[in-house]
Amino acid sequence: MWLIKHLLRPSLRQRSYWFSFLSSRNFSVEADESEAHWERPCEREVPKTIQEMSLMLGGKVDSPPDAKLLKVAIIGVPNSGKSTLINGLMRWRVCSVSSKVHTTRMNARAILNHGSKQLVFLDTPGIVTLDEVSRHGLERSCLTDAEKSLLSADMMAVVHDMSNHHTRNELHPKVLRLLALYPDIPSILILNKLDVLKSKRHLLDATRILTDGVVGGTVAQKAIETKDIKLDREILIRRALNKELKAEKQGGKTPPLINDAADFTKNEETLKTHRHLTEHEVIDIIKDRKGWPHFQEVFMISALKALGVDDLRNYLLSKAYSSPWLFSSKVVTDQNPEEIALLTVREKFLETFTKEIPYTVKFSIERWDVSESELMDIGVQVACKKQGLIKIIVGSEGLRIANITSEAEDELRRTFRTQVRLTINVVYDRSLKKKLY
């Protein structure tokens, strides 16, 4: 319990060697006076109608002088915390989040402006298999959306769930496949959900395995003992890994599960050809691998608790390059407002119900009105293919659906930043087929 309590206290950040692992280098990003004109948070908004969205996205892009841009594809397996991370980076709830898998069902972009710099985050569905698409009634586009997002990305940010003890010590083969398919895209590793991690050793082991002991092209070297010197995050990681490896070597133990980075050199020439690899070549490269030795940086964060998110944001801003902006300074996201509402209601269904219920009902917009005072009056229909589901969803005296409505309404207010009145109508629709999406 000591560890968890102290992780949640930022004031102890500089006192604890353990917490030093969560802090990255101080990437200072400040807007000078000439850029002040482009800091206009009061004018930024999520469009409240499809018409507003069309006008906003189709309007002239007002790039500032010396404009800079960075497009970041956020990828990872389902429920690794990608959408929560984007909301934290944005400081704005623009993506639906849930503790259940497959909350995000299609690519969406969120736009962060800072001075003359614009970051475009590409939120992707969790990387899934054909079987998962069929089992959860997902759109078939989920199979390719993550890969499509990389076609326009300047950086690949791999979010890895450290709370899952079954998978924390290996990258998913589909993640490794994307890293091997697009080796020219700079990539970073984001170890997420450290607020629930109970052991420092787990973090060290996972970092060593997931990076093959290599960060930024440098293999962990013998630590140089120094005092009163502020160490950056990479040195701390490598020093800790080196000590662990040295201790294990002296004890006659072989470090578990780690791939020797030197073994990867046989595939280096293939990666350096700068051509699109065949699936066979990719399979050969990632075969029996658990990590990737080409991450430029490793960030250790808790997106839910906002630990380490500021450092990550500053790092990404420092990587922006000279380029016109993609979006107007007013744009926060390119998501359809009606889709935002449907995903928000679905998110609350995922949180409320277990098993298959959220995946076997169909959500649709029944009513959408915006008053002159910008009060949004939204009606969502939830169609069930079984009459028995209606009673379960509505609950005793309608309390369950009332709670869902209230929670979704609050989330929509946070997204649209205006007053929202939401109603949810649960109906039986016998015409629904087995596969709803």
XYZ file of C-alpha atoms in Angstrom:
437
model
C 0.000 0.000 0.000
C 2.931 2.347 0.627
C 3.852 2.243 -3.046
C 0.358 2.974 -4.328
C -0.170 5.848 -1.870
C 3.103 7.429 -2.807
C 2.512 7.023 -6.529
C -0.609 9.122 -6.127
C 1.292 11.936 -4.429
C 3.104 14.070 -7.030
C 4.807 16.049 -4.264
C 6.999 13.027 -3.557
C 8.194 12.816 -7.128
C 11.638 14.171 -6.459
C 12.113 12.260 -3.189
C 11.716 8.758 -4.494
C 14.124 6.913 -6.760
C 11.244 4.650 -7.781
C 9.133 7.541 -8.914
C 12.056 8.886 -10.919
C 11.223 6.218 -13.452
C 7.902 7.932 -14.114
C 9.392 11.318 -14.853
C 10.817 12.072 -18.258
C 13.271 14.698 -19.269
C 12.152 18.256 -18.875
C 11.029 19.003 -22.413
C 10.267 22.693 -21.965
C 7.733 23.995 -24.450
C 6.588 27.568 -24.004
C 4.816 29.944 -26.347
C 6.549 33.282 -26.801
C 4.680 36.593 -27.003
C 4.479 36.448 -30.792
C 2.518 33.198 -30.496
C 0.046 34.496 -27.915
C -2.471 35.276 -30.655
C -2.734 31.567 -31.399
C -3.608 30.582 -27.826
C -7.390 30.916 -28.078
C -8.973 28.160 -25.960
C -12.238 30.085 -25.570
C -12.853 29.839 -29.330
C -12.196 26.124 -29.607
C -15.250 23.897 -29.540
C -16.654 20.544 -30.463
C -19.305 21.195 -33.151
C -22.862 20.707 -31.927
C -24.405 19.801 -35.278
C -23.273 18.043 -38.427
C -23.656 21.343 -40.275
C -21.293 23.066 -37.843
C -18.844 20.206 -38.238
C -18.899 20.514 -42.031
C -18.327 24.267 -41.908
C -15.553 23.962 -39.339
C -13.682 21.191 -41.125
C -14.243 22.650 -44.562
C -13.221 26.186 -43.659
C -9.902 27.898 -44.245
C -7.066 26.648 -42.078
C -5.574 29.641 -40.271
C -2.012 28.424 -39.834
C 0.105 30.805 -37.742
C 3.516 32.123 -38.785
C 6.219 29.505 -38.290
C 3.549 26.818 -37.999
C 4.657 23.384 -36.790
C 2.856 20.056 -36.917
C 3.086 16.502 -35.606
C 0.644 13.674 -36.393
C 0.726 10.926 -33.773
C -0.955 7.540 -34.232
C -1.914 6.055 -30.862
C -1.971 2.274 -31.190
C -2.279 -0.683 -28.862
C -4.457 -3.633 -27.970
C -8.031 -3.068 -26.725
C -8.380 -1.485 -23.270
C -4.761 -0.379 -23.022
C -5.849 3.207 -22.263
C -5.429 4.902 -25.631
C -8.553 7.079 -25.436
C -7.941 7.989 -21.789
C -4.431 9.076 -22.736
C -5.667 11.276 -25.572
C -8.205 12.937 -23.267
C -5.380 13.614 -20.809
C -3.083 15.009 -23.482
C -5.906 17.194 -24.787
C -7.153 18.233 -21.331
C -10.551 17.774 -22.925
C -12.861 14.776 -22.993
C -13.078 14.097 -26.729
C -12.847 10.283 -26.762
C -15.197 7.786 -25.130
C -13.544 5.621 -22.502
C -14.556 2.500 -20.645
C -12.961 -0.278 -18.632
C -14.463 -2.706 -21.166
C -12.787 -3.590 -24.447
C -13.755 -2.165 -27.848
C -15.057 1.217 -26.661
C -13.384 2.906 -29.640
C -14.824 1.479 -32.864
C -13.380 3.735 -35.543
C -10.515 6.123 -36.177
C -10.957 9.607 -34.735
C -8.673 12.625 -34.604
C -8.162 15.036 -31.734
C -6.325 18.319 -32.253
C -4.169 20.105 -29.684
C -2.773 23.578 -30.382
C 0.050 25.117 -28.382
C 1.458 28.387 -29.637
C 2.397 27.823 -33.272
C 2.415 24.035 -32.829
C -0.396 21.638 -33.656
C -0.536 18.028 -32.522
C -2.992 15.720 -34.272
C -3.737 12.560 -32.307
C -5.142 9.621 -34.236
C -7.244 7.513 -31.847
C -7.596 4.014 -33.237
C -9.664 0.973 -32.263
C -7.735 -1.649 -30.358
C -5.859 -4.022 -32.647
C -8.174 -7.017 -33.051
C -8.465 -10.353 -34.811
C -11.205 -11.489 -37.181
C -12.582 -13.694 -34.412
C -12.934 -10.693 -32.053
C -14.702 -8.694 -34.760
C -17.246 -11.484 -35.157
C -17.642 -12.188 -31.430
C -18.219 -8.562 -30.395
C -20.156 -7.425 -33.459
C -17.476 -4.908 -34.425
C -17.154 -3.114 -37.731
C -14.805 -4.956 -40.079
C -12.922 -1.680 -40.457
C -11.508 -2.347 -36.967
C -9.211 -4.881 -38.621
C -7.434 -2.214 -40.658
C -8.084 1.150 -38.951
C -4.898 1.077 -36.852
C -2.771 0.350 -39.907
C -4.530 3.003 -42.003
C -3.768 5.630 -39.359
C -0.044 4.995 -39.850
C -0.186 5.964 -43.514
C -0.312 9.632 -42.506
C 1.457 9.471 -39.125
C 4.735 11.171 -38.228
C 5.100 9.155 -35.037
C 3.755 5.876 -33.676
C 2.934 5.831 -29.959
C 2.477 2.287 -28.651
C 0.381 2.202 -25.469
C 1.053 -0.899 -23.363
C -1.088 -1.988 -20.392
C 1.137 -2.716 -17.393
C -1.778 -3.748 -15.170
C -2.347 -7.017 -17.043
C 0.137 -9.484 -15.568
C -0.606 -11.979 -18.339
C 0.564 -9.686 -21.150
C 2.692 -6.941 -19.624
C 5.970 -8.683 -20.518
C 5.347 -8.932 -24.254
C 4.138 -6.782 -27.097
C 1.170 -8.212 -28.977
C 2.194 -9.821 -32.302
C -0.113 -7.437 -34.163
C 1.653 -4.463 -32.559
C 5.033 -5.935 -33.503
C 3.723 -6.455 -37.024
C 2.910 -2.739 -37.399
C 6.297 -1.749 -35.978
C 8.028 -4.006 -38.504
C 5.832 -2.896 -41.406
C 6.564 0.782 -40.758
C 10.139 0.929 -39.372
C 10.681 4.390 -40.888
C 8.034 5.920 -38.619
C 9.647 6.948 -35.311
C 8.051 5.050 -32.451
C 7.807 5.506 -28.701
C 6.642 3.101 -26.013
C 4.160 4.252 -23.383
C 3.853 1.994 -20.349
C 0.419 2.813 -18.954
C -1.581 2.087 -15.771
C 1.417 2.261 -13.462
C -0.877 3.458 -10.683
C -1.959 -0.157 -10.157
C 1.515 -1.666 -10.485
C 2.675 -2.985 -7.119
C 6.284 -3.914 -7.816
C 9.253 -1.925 -9.027
C 10.786 -5.162 -10.261
C 7.853 -5.722 -12.635
C 8.555 -2.361 -14.240
C 12.244 -3.098 -14.682
C 11.619 -6.538 -16.140
C 8.951 -5.263 -18.530
C 11.069 -2.320 -19.725
C 14.006 -4.604 -20.435
C 11.887 -7.151 -22.268
C 9.697 -4.743 -24.255
C 12.702 -2.755 -25.517
C 15.211 -5.610 -25.756
C 17.339 -3.467 -23.459
C 17.651 -0.748 -26.119
C 16.208 2.780 -25.925
C 16.955 5.431 -28.514
C 19.397 3.136 -30.281
C 21.618 2.755 -27.200
C 22.157 -0.550 -25.414
C 22.201 -0.381 -21.628
C 25.797 0.352 -20.653
C 27.661 0.001 -17.400
C 26.272 2.527 -14.966
C 28.618 5.321 -13.899
C 28.140 6.193 -10.257
C 27.603 9.922 -9.837
C 26.236 12.128 -7.112
C 24.311 15.389 -7.183
C 23.706 15.083 -10.925
C 20.189 15.313 -12.298
C 19.731 12.176 -14.385
C 17.326 12.032 -17.278
C 14.816 9.197 -17.566
C 16.750 7.158 -20.114
C 19.877 7.058 -17.929
C 17.799 5.992 -14.951
C 16.181 3.206 -16.950
C 19.447 1.916 -18.337
C 21.215 2.181 -14.991
C 18.498 0.201 -13.262
C 18.417 -2.402 -16.009
C 22.183 -2.738 -15.930
C 22.172 -3.269 -12.165
C 19.461 -5.881 -12.472
C 21.332 -7.699 -15.231
C 24.617 -7.516 -13.312
C 23.023 -8.845 -10.141
C 21.428 -11.726 -12.008
C 24.702 -12.543 -13.760
C 26.582 -12.631 -10.477
C 23.904 -14.851 -9.029
C 24.236 -17.296 -11.897
C 20.796 -16.508 -13.262
C 19.827 -15.797 -16.851
C 17.572 -12.767 -17.325
C 14.120 -14.160 -18.112
C 12.304 -13.655 -21.396
C 14.689 -11.072 -22.849
C 15.690 -11.223 -26.494
C 19.286 -10.365 -27.246
C 19.190 -7.179 -29.329
C 22.132 -8.505 -31.320
C 19.900 -11.281 -32.642
C 17.873 -8.630 -34.376
C 20.785 -7.507 -36.558
C 20.124 -10.296 -39.042
C 16.949 -8.432 -39.984
C 18.432 -4.927 -39.898
C 19.293 -4.924 -43.591
C 15.729 -5.895 -44.431
C 14.383 -3.029 -42.327
C 16.836 -0.567 -43.882
C 15.675 -1.252 -47.434
C 12.914 1.343 -46.900
C 10.442 -0.716 -48.878
C 7.110 -2.202 -47.942
C 7.834 -5.639 -46.539
C 5.856 -8.709 -47.436
C 3.845 -10.426 -44.732
C 6.269 -13.341 -44.899
C 9.226 -11.036 -44.201
C 7.378 -9.408 -41.317
C 6.525 -12.777 -39.786
C 10.189 -13.757 -40.011
C 11.257 -10.532 -38.291
C 8.834 -10.719 -35.356
C 8.880 -14.489 -34.893
C 9.355 -15.414 -31.215
C 9.929 -11.776 -30.296
C 8.464 -10.100 -27.240
C 10.017 -6.649 -27.596
C 11.175 -4.051 -30.109
C 14.657 -2.477 -29.928
C 13.858 0.597 -32.026
C 11.757 2.722 -29.665
C 13.153 6.246 -29.489
C 11.735 6.876 -26.027
C 9.990 5.050 -23.199
C 7.392 6.866 -21.121
C 5.976 5.490 -17.892
C 2.610 6.974 -17.027
C -0.825 6.608 -15.543
C -3.218 8.213 -18.020
C -6.113 7.834 -15.579
C -4.258 9.615 -12.760
C -2.539 12.086 -15.146
C 0.915 10.988 -13.944
C 3.609 11.590 -16.553
C 1.141 12.907 -19.150
C 2.514 16.462 -19.060
C 6.019 15.176 -19.787
C 4.733 13.143 -22.717
C 2.829 16.122 -24.109
C 5.906 18.345 -23.894
C 8.015 15.716 -25.619
C 5.564 15.461 -28.504
C 5.427 19.242 -28.840
C 9.224 19.309 -28.981
C 9.086 16.934 -31.964
C 6.752 19.096 -34.085
C 8.300 20.101 -37.412
C 7.777 23.082 -39.708
C 4.559 22.520 -41.650
C 1.194 24.205 -42.205
C -1.528 23.103 -39.806
C -4.043 20.495 -40.904
C -6.947 21.995 -38.976
C -8.288 25.414 -38.113
C -7.395 26.757 -34.673
C -11.042 26.248 -33.619
C -11.166 22.509 -34.311
C -10.928 20.119 -31.353
C -11.918 16.876 -33.097
C -13.129 15.704 -36.480
C -15.702 13.367 -34.941
C -19.342 13.566 -35.971
C -21.229 15.109 -32.984
C -24.020 12.557 -33.310
C -21.455 9.755 -33.265
C -19.946 11.267 -30.109
C -23.343 11.090 -28.417
C -23.925 7.487 -29.489
C -20.466 6.394 -28.352
C -20.965 8.131 -25.007
C -24.241 6.305 -24.364
C -22.664 3.045 -25.475
C -19.753 3.701 -23.107
C -22.176 3.867 -20.175
C -23.832 0.643 -21.307
C -20.428 -1.016 -21.348
C -19.771 0.180 -17.809
C -23.205 -0.871 -16.517
C -23.786 -4.255 -18.098
C -21.641 -7.353 -18.215
C -21.145 -9.892 -20.941
C -22.936 -9.431 -24.237
C -25.724 -6.862 -23.644
C -23.822 -3.749 -24.888
C -22.786 -5.661 -27.997
C -26.293 -6.935 -28.857
C -28.257 -3.671 -28.931
C -28.293 -0.976 -31.588
C -27.847 2.708 -30.771
C -29.289 5.424 -33.038
C -30.145 9.113 -32.889
C -33.866 9.693 -32.438
C -33.812 13.459 -31.878
C -31.212 16.226 -32.181
C -32.073 19.868 -31.507
C -29.914 22.824 -30.501
C -31.656 25.922 -29.151
C -30.549 29.523 -29.624
C -29.080 29.381 -26.128
C -27.059 26.332 -27.274
C -29.002 23.882 -25.130
C -28.576 20.502 -26.797
C -31.693 18.293 -26.692
C -30.629 14.788 -27.694
C -32.726 11.646 -27.962
C -31.029 8.248 -28.343
C -32.876 5.061 -29.212
C -31.596 1.727 -27.933
C -33.106 -1.104 -29.963
C -33.151 -4.657 -28.560
C -33.647 -7.823 -30.541
C -35.132 -9.564 -27.476
C -38.056 -8.191 -25.486
C -36.600 -9.592 -22.274
C -33.636 -7.248 -22.549
C -35.809 -4.160 -22.154
C -36.703 -4.977 -18.546
C -33.052 -5.678 -17.712
C -31.848 -2.429 -19.283
C -34.562 -0.226 -17.780
C -34.200 -1.748 -14.316
C -36.517 -1.595 -11.334
C -38.770 1.472 -11.604
C -36.526 2.729 -14.400
C -33.622 3.477 -12.044
C -30.927 1.756 -14.118
C -31.680 3.583 -17.354
C -32.091 6.823 -15.394
C -28.577 6.441 -13.957
C -27.150 5.657 -17.399
C -28.887 8.720 -18.846
C -27.626 10.990 -16.066
C -24.012 9.797 -16.375
C -24.006 10.040 -20.174
C -25.553 13.508 -19.974
C -22.752 14.685 -17.667
C -20.097 13.319 -20.028
C -21.694 15.041 -23.019
C -21.658 18.342 -21.135
C -17.933 17.905 -20.580
C -17.361 17.182 -24.266
C -19.570 19.867 -25.838
C -19.060 22.304 -22.947
C -22.670 23.412 -22.978
C -25.964 22.371 -21.404
C -27.263 18.991 -22.583
C -30.639 17.321 -22.052
C -30.507 13.624 -22.915
C -33.278 11.045 -23.153
C -32.794 7.344 -23.891
C -35.653 5.360 -25.391
C -35.352 1.567 -25.098
C -37.414 -0.305 -27.676
C -37.921 -3.803 -29.087
C -37.126 -4.229 -32.767
C -37.859 -7.690 -34.090
C -36.346 -6.826 -37.467
C -32.850 -6.674 -36.039
C -30.569 -9.301 -37.474
C -28.114 -11.294 -35.414
C -25.294 -9.010 -36.491
C -26.260 -5.444 -35.750
C -23.228 -3.577 -37.101
